[in-house]
XYZ file of C-alpha atoms in Angstrom:
581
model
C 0.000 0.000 0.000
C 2.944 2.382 0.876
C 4.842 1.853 -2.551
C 1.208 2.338 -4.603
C 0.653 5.639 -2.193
C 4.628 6.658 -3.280
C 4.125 5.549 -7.155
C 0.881 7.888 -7.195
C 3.005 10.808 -5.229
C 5.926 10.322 -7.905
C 3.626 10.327 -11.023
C 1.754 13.541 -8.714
C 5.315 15.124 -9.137
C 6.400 14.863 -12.656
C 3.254 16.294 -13.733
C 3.563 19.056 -11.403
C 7.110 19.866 -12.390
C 6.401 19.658 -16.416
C 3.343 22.436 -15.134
C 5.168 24.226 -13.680
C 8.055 24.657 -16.120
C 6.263 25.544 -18.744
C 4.727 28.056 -16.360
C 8.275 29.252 -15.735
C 9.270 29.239 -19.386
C 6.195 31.150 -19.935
C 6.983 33.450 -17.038
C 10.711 34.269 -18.072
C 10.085 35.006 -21.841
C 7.487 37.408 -20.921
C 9.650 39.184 -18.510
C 12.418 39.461 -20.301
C 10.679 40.453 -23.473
C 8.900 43.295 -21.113
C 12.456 44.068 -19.810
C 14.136 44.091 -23.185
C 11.623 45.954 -24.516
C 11.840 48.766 -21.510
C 15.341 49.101 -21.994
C 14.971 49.995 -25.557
C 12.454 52.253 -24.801
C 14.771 53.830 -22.256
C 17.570 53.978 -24.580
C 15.091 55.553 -26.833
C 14.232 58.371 -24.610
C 18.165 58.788 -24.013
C 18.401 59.712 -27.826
C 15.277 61.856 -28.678
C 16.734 63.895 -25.459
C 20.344 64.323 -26.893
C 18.612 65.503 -29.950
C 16.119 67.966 -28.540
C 18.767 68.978 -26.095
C 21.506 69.773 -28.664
C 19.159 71.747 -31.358
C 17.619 73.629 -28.319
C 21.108 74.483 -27.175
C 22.170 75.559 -31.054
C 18.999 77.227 -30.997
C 19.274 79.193 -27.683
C 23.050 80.527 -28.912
C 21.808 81.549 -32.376
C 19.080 84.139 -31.029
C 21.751 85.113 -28.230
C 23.422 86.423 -31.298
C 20.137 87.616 -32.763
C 20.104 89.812 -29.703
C 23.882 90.987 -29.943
C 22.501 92.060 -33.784
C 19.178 94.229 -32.401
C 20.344 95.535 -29.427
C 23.826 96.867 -30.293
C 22.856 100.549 -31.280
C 26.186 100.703 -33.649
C 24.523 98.100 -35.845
C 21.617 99.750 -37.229
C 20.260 100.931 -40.663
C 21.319 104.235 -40.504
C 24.781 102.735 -40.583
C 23.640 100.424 -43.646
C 27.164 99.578 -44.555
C 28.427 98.521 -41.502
C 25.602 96.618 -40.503
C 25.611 94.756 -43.546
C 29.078 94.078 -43.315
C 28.540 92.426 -39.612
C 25.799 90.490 -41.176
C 27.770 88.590 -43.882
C 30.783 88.283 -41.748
C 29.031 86.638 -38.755
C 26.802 83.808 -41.304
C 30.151 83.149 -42.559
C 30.602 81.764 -39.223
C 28.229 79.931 -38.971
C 27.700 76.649 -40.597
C 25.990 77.977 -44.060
C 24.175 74.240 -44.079
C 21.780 75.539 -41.242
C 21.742 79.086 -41.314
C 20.549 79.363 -44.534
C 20.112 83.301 -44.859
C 20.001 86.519 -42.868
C 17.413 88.647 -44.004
C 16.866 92.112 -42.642
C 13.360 93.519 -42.735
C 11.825 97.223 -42.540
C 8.973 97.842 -40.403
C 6.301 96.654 -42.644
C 8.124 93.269 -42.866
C 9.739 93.861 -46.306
C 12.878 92.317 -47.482
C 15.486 95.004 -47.399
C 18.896 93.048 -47.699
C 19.478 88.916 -47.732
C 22.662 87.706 -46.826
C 22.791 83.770 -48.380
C 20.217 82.037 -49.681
C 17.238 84.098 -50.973
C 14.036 83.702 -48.442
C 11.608 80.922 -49.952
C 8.237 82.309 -51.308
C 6.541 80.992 -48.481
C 8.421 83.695 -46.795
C 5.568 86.189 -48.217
C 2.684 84.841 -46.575
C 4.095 86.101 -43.198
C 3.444 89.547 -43.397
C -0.079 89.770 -41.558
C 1.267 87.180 -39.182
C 4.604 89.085 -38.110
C 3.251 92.229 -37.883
C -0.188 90.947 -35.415
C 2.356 88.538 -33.547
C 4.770 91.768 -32.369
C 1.678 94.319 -31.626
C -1.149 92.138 -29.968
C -1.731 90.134 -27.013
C 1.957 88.168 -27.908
C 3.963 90.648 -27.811
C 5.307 89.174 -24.652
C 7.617 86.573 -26.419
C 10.720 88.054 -27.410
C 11.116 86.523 -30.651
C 9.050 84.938 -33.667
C 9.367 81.512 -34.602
C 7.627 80.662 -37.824
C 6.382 76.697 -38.884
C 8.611 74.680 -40.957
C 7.659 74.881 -44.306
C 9.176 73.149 -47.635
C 10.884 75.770 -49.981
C 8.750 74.629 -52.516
C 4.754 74.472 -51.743
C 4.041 71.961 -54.406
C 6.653 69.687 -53.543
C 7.029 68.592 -50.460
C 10.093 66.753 -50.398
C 12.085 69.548 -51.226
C 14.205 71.251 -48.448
C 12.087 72.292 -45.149
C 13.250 75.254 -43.359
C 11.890 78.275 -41.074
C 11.956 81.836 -40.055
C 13.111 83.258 -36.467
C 12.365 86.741 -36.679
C 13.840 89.555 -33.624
C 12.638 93.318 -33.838
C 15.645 96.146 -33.419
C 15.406 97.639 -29.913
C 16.268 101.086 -31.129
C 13.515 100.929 -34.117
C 10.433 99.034 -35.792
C 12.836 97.119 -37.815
C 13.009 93.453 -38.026
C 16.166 90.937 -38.090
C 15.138 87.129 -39.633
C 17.270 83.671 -39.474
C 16.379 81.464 -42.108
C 16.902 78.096 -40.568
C 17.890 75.208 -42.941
C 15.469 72.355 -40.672
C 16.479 68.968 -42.248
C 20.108 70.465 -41.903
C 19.471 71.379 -38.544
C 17.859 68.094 -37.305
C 20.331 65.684 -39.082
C 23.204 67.293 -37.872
C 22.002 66.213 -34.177
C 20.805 62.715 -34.896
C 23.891 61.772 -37.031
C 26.213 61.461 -34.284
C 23.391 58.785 -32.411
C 24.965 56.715 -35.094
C 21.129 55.020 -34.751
C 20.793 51.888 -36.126
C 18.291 50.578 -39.224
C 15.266 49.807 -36.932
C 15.400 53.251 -35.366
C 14.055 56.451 -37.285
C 12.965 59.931 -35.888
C 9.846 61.656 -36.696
C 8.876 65.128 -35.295
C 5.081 66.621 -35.310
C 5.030 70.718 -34.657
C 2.205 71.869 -32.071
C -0.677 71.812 -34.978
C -0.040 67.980 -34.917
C 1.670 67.989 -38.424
C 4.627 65.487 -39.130
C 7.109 67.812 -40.096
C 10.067 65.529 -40.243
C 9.855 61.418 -40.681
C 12.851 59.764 -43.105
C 10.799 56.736 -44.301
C 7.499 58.482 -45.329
C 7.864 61.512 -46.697
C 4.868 61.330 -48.514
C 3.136 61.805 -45.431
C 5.340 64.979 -44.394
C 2.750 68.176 -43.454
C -0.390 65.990 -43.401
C -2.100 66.875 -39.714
C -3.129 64.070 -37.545
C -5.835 66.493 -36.388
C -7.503 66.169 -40.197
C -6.719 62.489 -41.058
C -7.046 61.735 -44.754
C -8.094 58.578 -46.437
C -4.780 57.794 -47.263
C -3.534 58.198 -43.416
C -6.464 56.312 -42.514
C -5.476 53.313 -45.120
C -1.527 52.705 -42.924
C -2.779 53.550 -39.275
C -5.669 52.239 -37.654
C -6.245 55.247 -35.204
C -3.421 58.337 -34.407
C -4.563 58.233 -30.683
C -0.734 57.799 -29.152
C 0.400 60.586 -31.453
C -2.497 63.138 -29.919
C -1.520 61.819 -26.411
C 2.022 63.099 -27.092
C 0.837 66.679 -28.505
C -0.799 67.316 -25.175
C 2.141 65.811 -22.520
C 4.216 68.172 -21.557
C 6.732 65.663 -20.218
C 8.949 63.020 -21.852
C 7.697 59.560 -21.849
C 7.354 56.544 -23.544
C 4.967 53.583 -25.461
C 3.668 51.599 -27.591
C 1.382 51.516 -30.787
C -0.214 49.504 -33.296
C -0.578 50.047 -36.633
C -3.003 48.673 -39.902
C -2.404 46.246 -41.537
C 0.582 43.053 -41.407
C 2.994 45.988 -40.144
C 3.811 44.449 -36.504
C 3.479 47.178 -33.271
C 5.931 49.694 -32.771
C 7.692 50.902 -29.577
C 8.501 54.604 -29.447
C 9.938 57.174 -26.803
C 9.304 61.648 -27.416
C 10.055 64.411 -25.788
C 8.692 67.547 -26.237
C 10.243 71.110 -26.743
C 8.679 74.468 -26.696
C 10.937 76.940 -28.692
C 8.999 80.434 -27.722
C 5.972 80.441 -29.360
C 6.232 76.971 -31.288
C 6.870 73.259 -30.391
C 7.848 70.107 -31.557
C 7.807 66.483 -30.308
C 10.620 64.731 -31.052
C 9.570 60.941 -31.158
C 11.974 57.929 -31.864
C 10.356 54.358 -33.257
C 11.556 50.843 -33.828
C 9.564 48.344 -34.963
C 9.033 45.650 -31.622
C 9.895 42.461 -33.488
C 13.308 44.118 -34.453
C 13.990 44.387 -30.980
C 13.270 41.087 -29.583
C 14.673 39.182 -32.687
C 18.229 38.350 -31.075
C 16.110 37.777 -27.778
C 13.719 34.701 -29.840
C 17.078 33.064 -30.782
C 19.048 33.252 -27.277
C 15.591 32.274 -25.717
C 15.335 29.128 -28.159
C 18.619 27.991 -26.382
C 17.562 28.445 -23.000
C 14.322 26.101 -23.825
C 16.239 23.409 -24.941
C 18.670 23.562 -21.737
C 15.894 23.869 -19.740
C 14.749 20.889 -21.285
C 17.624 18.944 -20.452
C 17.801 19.752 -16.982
C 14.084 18.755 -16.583
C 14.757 15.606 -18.325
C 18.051 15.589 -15.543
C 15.512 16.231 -12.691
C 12.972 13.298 -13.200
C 15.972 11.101 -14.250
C 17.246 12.021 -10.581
C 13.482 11.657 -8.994
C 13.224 8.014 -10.079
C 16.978 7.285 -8.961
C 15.764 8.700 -5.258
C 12.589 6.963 -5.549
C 14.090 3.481 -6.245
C 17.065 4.498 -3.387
C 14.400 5.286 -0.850
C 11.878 2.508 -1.731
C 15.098 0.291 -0.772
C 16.101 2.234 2.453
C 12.185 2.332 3.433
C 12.739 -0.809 5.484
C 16.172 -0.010 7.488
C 14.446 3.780 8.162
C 11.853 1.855 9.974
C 13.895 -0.290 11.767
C 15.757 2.672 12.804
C 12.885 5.202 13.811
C 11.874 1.849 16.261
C 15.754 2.145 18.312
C 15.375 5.960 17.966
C 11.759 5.511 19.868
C 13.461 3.566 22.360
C 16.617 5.454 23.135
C 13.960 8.606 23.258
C 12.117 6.664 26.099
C 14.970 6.404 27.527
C 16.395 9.648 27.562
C 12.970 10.307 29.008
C 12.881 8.242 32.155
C 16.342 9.662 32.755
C 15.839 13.078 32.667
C 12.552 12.073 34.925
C 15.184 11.296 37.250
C 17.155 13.806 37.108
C 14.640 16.225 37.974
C 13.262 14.137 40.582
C 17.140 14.912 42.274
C 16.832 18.360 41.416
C 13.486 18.487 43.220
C 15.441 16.820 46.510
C 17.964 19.138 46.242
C 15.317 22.297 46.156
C 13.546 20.543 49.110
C 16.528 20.361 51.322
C 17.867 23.725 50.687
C 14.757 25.038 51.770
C 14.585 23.277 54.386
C 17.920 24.884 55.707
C 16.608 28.495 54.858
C 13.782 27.984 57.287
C 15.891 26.774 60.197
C 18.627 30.485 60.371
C 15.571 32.257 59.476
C 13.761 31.092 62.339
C 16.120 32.125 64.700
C 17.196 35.773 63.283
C 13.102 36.324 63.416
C 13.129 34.811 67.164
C 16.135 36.770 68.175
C 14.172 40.065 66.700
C 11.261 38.834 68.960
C 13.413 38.650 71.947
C 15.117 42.212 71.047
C 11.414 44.023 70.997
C 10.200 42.402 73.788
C 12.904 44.099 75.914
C 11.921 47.275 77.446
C 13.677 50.808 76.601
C 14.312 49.538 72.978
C 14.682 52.828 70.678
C 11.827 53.715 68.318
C 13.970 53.605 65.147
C 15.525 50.771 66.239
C 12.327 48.746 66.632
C 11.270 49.993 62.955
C 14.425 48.039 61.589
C 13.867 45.180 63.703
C 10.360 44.881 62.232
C 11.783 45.387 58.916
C 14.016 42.152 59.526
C 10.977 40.766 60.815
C 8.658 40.713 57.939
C 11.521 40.240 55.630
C 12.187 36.596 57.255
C 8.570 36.001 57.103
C 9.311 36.591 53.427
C 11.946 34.544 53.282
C 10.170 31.612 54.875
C 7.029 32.081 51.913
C 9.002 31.982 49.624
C 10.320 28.382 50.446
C 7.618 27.382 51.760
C 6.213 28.343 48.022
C 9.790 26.338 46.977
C 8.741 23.559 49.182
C 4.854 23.302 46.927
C 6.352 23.723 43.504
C 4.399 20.614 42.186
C 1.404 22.885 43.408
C -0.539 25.514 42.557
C 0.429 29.271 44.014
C -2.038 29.334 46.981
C -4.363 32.194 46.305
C -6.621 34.031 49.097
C -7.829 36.725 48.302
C -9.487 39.530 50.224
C -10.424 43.061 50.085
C -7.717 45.475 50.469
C -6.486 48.285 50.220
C -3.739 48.835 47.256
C -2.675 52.085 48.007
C -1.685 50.954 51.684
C -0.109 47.864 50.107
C 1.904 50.317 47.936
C 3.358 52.146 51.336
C 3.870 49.184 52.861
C 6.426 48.157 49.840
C 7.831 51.605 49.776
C 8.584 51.500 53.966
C 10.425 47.967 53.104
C 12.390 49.246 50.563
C 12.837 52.480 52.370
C 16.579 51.738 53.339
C 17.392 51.278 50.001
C 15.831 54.269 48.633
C 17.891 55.983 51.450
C 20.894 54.952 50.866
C 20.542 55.825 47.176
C 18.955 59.292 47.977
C 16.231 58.624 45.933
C 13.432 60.875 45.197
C 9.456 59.058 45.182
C 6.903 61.176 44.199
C 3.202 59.754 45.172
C 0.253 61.099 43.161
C -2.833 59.296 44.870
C -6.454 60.154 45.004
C -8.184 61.543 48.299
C -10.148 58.003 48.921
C -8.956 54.845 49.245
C -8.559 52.404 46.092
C -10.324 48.782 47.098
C -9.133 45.825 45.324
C -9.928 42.091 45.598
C -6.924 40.368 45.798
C -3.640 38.400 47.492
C -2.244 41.227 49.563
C 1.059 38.662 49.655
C 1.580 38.347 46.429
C 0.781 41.793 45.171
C 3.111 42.814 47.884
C 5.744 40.845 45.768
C 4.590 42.656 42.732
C 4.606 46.097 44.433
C 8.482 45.226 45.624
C 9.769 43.430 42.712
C 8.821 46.468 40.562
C 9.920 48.996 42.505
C 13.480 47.012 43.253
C 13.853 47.249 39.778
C 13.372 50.834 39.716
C 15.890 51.548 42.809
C 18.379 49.098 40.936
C 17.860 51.508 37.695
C 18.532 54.650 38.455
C 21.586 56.899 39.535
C 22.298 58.416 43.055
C 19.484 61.181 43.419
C 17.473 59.467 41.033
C 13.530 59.636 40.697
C 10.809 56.827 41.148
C 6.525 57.971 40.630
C 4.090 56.029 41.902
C 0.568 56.984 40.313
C -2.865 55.841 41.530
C -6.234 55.973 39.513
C -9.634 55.017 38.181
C -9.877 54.065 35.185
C -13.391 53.574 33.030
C -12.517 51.554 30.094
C -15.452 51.690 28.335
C -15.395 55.210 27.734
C -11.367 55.645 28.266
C -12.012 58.092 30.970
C -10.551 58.972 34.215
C -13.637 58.305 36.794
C -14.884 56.181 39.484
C -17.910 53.780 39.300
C -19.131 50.319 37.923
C -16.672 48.375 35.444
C -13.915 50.410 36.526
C -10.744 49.299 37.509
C -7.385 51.094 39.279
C -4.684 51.668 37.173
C -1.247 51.874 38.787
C 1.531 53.612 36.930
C 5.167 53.044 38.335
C 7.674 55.142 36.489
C 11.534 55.907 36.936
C 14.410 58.346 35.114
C 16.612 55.007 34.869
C 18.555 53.571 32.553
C 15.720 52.089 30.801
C 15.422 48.996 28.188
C 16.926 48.328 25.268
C 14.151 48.555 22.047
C 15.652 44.902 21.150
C 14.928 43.191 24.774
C 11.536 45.289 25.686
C 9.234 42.078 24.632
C 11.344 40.145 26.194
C 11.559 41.667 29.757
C 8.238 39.239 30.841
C 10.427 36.094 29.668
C 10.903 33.425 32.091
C 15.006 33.375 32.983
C 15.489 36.384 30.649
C 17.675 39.015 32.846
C 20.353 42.031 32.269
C 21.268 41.873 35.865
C 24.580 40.317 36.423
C 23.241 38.331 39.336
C 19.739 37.915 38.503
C 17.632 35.130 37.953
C 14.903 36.331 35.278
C 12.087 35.125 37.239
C 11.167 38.707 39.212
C 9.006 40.159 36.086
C 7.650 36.938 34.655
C 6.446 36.048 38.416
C 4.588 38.955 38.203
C 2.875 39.264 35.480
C 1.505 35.863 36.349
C 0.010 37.507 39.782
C -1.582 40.173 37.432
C -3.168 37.906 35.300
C -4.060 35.498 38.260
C -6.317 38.552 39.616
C -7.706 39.103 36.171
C -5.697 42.383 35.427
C -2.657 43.703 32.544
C 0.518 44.475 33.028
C 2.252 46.792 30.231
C 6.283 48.270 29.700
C 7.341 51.465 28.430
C 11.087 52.193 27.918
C 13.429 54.802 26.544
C 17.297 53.726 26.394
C 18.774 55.745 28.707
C 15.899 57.779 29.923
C 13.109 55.980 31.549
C 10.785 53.507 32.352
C 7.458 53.067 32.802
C 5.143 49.685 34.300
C 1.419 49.893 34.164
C -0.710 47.913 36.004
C -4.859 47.536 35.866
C -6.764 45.471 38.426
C -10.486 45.499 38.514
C -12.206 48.006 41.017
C -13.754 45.836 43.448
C -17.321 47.045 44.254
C -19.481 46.143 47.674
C -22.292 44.491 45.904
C -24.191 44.686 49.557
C -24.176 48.290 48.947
């Protein structure tokens, strides 16, 4: 029956292992395509930020020179000569492939001089829109920057270029950059050194694809007004509206008609005064991933082989182990045994240890009966002092102490006798401090009491939360420095409502606080831990034997610690209430 149970297990297990590989496979191609993928698209974003950077940059230093042309008042057309002369000099610095032309215009935007290339006739059309663009509500830009047009309307993959256009600060007079824009663009993505599934296309603010190297038949068609030839290559131009309105760079993906695959793309978008383009970068997604398919393919057929190692190895331990089934059995049986044994003798052992315990408390008893008769003797004589007979009492109830505690040694087997009474707690908690009193002498310790007026009744073992009341507060004296501080605070407590008051369901809480050295954060749930001490000599016992008496009279017991600053025991015991009343 065991083999057929193991044989079903085993054949359980293969078919669980092939699952879950092919989960596995399943998982790890898909992350690594999505992670392949990402990176592209990161390394995307990398490049169509150089680019928009660097023409930005070339951009921002050209109309810094613009300005050096308006504002200087030496260069103006009353000195027409010299100002000309400036003009052709400085475009002779520049690179004549993208600063076409300088053109200097009066104040009705006419041509009056062209330095370089003569302004295309698109040029012409600008006129109204110069003229409205420096006196009306956008006036506030500082320059003009035209669209890109093609030199040539009807054609349009002739050269694209555009105007930035300055006014003279001393006149009405205008100073133009034609801008050579296929110049100006390559001349930024060359040096990406980009490889054949990566292209740049740009759209201007009005949506229209203004640059794109593998369709320039589509070049100044709006994605705003889609025509039926648009329509016929993309399914939908939703992506490309998303990136008009960002105004931050990102990153995504896109489908398109047809049996072209999806496309993964990165843009960023740059405002140049009052115009902007989006400069997008696009790769085709099965491009990417190609030299992924191929290193994948090896991975499936090694992870094939080490399946095929793995259940070769699961029958070789299932045959082993069917074989060893026998002697494991035989062995758990002397294992069973030798634990019986180890049993019985650690029964005995104890059973010493609990002779030893009884003896030793047996000796305790016999000096501590004579240092309390001896105290007898010493207050029975007449003319004894009065502070004298305090300490004498103080031995006295501290070798009735003693002799509880092993006579609660003595009934270890047993349950902690419990008789309770009604009492009060906050004499119990004077009685504790007058005990420890020497003590808190000798260490010139401060206790501050904050009690209520009445008297706060409990139900409970007056001996044992005596032992709480001193084990606390030796912990508090052993705490602090010389001229240290212990509180003592006394309350009701309404739960209910979490309210400060007196009456039915309440219960006393008791809040003993010191400026000691407090816990460390690490050992603070630990404190409550049978045998778990700091103290050198200690025996762990104090704290766990008292939160035992708290929960034996159906209260809570909490800690509060700072390293090095305080600590702070709460204790709640139920109000006890004269039901005769």
């Amino acid at each position: 029956m065991q083999k057929k149970v193991n044989k079903y297990f085993l054949g359980l297990m293969i078919f669980a292992t092939c699952i879950f590989f092919i989960f596995l496979v399943d998982l790890i191609y898909s992350m690594t395509l999505d992670d392949a993928k990402k990176n592209h698209q990161v390394q995307q974003l990398e490049m169509a930020k150089v680019v928009s950077e660097g023409t930005r940059y070339f951009l921002y230093h050209l109309v810094k020179d613009m300005e050096f042309i308006t504002s200087n008042p030496t260069l103006t057309h009353k000195n027409n000569s010299l100002l000309k002369d400036f003009i052709n000099q400085f475009r002779l610095n520049y690179d004549h492939t993208i600063l076409s032309s300088i053109i200097l215009l009066d104040e009705n935007s006419n041509i009056k001089y062209v330095s370089g290339k003569e302004p295309p006739k698109w040029f012409n059309n600008l006129h109204n829109e110069i003229f409205y663009f420096f006196n009306n509500d956008t006036a506030h830009y500082s320059f003009y920057v035209s669209k890109v047009y093609p030199d040539s309307i009807s054609d349009i993959k002739s050269e694209k270029s555009f105007l930035i256009i300055m006014p003279f600060k001393n006149n009405n007079e205008y100073a133009a950059f034609l801008i050579n824009f296929d110049s100006l663009i390559k001349n930024f993505i060359t040096p990406l050194k980009l490889s054949n599934n990566d292209f740049v296309w740009i759209l201007d603010g009005e949506g229209r694809l203004i640059y794109h190297p593998r369709h320039q038949e589509m070049l100044f068609n709006s994605i705003l007004n889609m025509r039926n030839e648009c329509l016929s290559c993309h399914k939908t131009f939703d992506d490309q509206k998303k990136i008009m309105t960002s105004s931050t760079p990102n990153f995504g993906e896109y489908l398109v008609k047809g049996d072209e695959p999806s496309k993964i793309f990165a843009y960023v978008p740059m405002q140049i005064e009052n115009q902007r383009w989006n400069i997008a970068i696009s790769t085709l997604l099965p491009d990417v991933i190609a030299g992924l398919k191929s290193r994948f393919k090896l991975f499936f057929i090694l992870g094939v082989i080490i399946l095929a190692t793995l259940l070769s190895f699961l029958f070789i331990i299932y045959y082993l182990n069917m074989r060893r089934i026998k002697s494991e059995e035989d062995t758990k049986n002397i294992e069973r045994i030798r634990d019986f044994q180890e049993q019985l003798n650690h029964s005995s052992r104890l059973a010493s240890i609990g002779e030893l315990v009884d003896s030793v408390a047996h000796e305790l008893n016999t000096p501590m009966g004579i240092i309390s008769a001896h105290a007898d003797s010493i207050l029975l004589r007449d003319g004894a002092e009065p502070e004298l007979r305090e300490e004498l009492e103080i031995i006295k109830k501290q070798t009735r102490r003693v002799s509880d505690y092993t006579r609660t040694i003595l009934n270890f087997s047993k349950r902690m006798p419990f008789e309770p009474k009604e009492m009060d707690i906050i004499s119990l908690a004077d009685e504790s401090l007058y005990i420890l009193s020497p003590k808190i002498r000798e260490k010139r310790i401060k206790v501050i009491k904050y009690y209520p007026e009445y008297s706060l009744n409990i139900w409970g073992d007056q001996n044992q939360l005596e032992q709480v009341f001193i084990n606390l507060l030796n912990n508090s004296i052993d705490a602090v420095e010389p001229g240290g501080l212990i509180t003592v605070e006394m309350k009701h407590f309404y739960k209910k409502e979490k309210i400060f008051k007196r009456g039915k369901n309440g219960s006393i809480m008791v809040i003993i606080n010191d400026n000691g050295s407090g816990i460390n954060e690490d050992n603070i749930n630990k404190v409550f831990e049978p045998f778990f001490t700091t103290k050198i000599s200690g025996t762990g016992l104090g704290l766990s034997i008292v939160r035992s008496i708290i929960i034996r009279h159906k209260g809570t017991i909490e800690v509060k610690s700072k390293k090095g600053e305080m600590t702070e025991f709460c204790i709640t015991l139920p109000e006890w209430e004269n039901k005769n009343e």
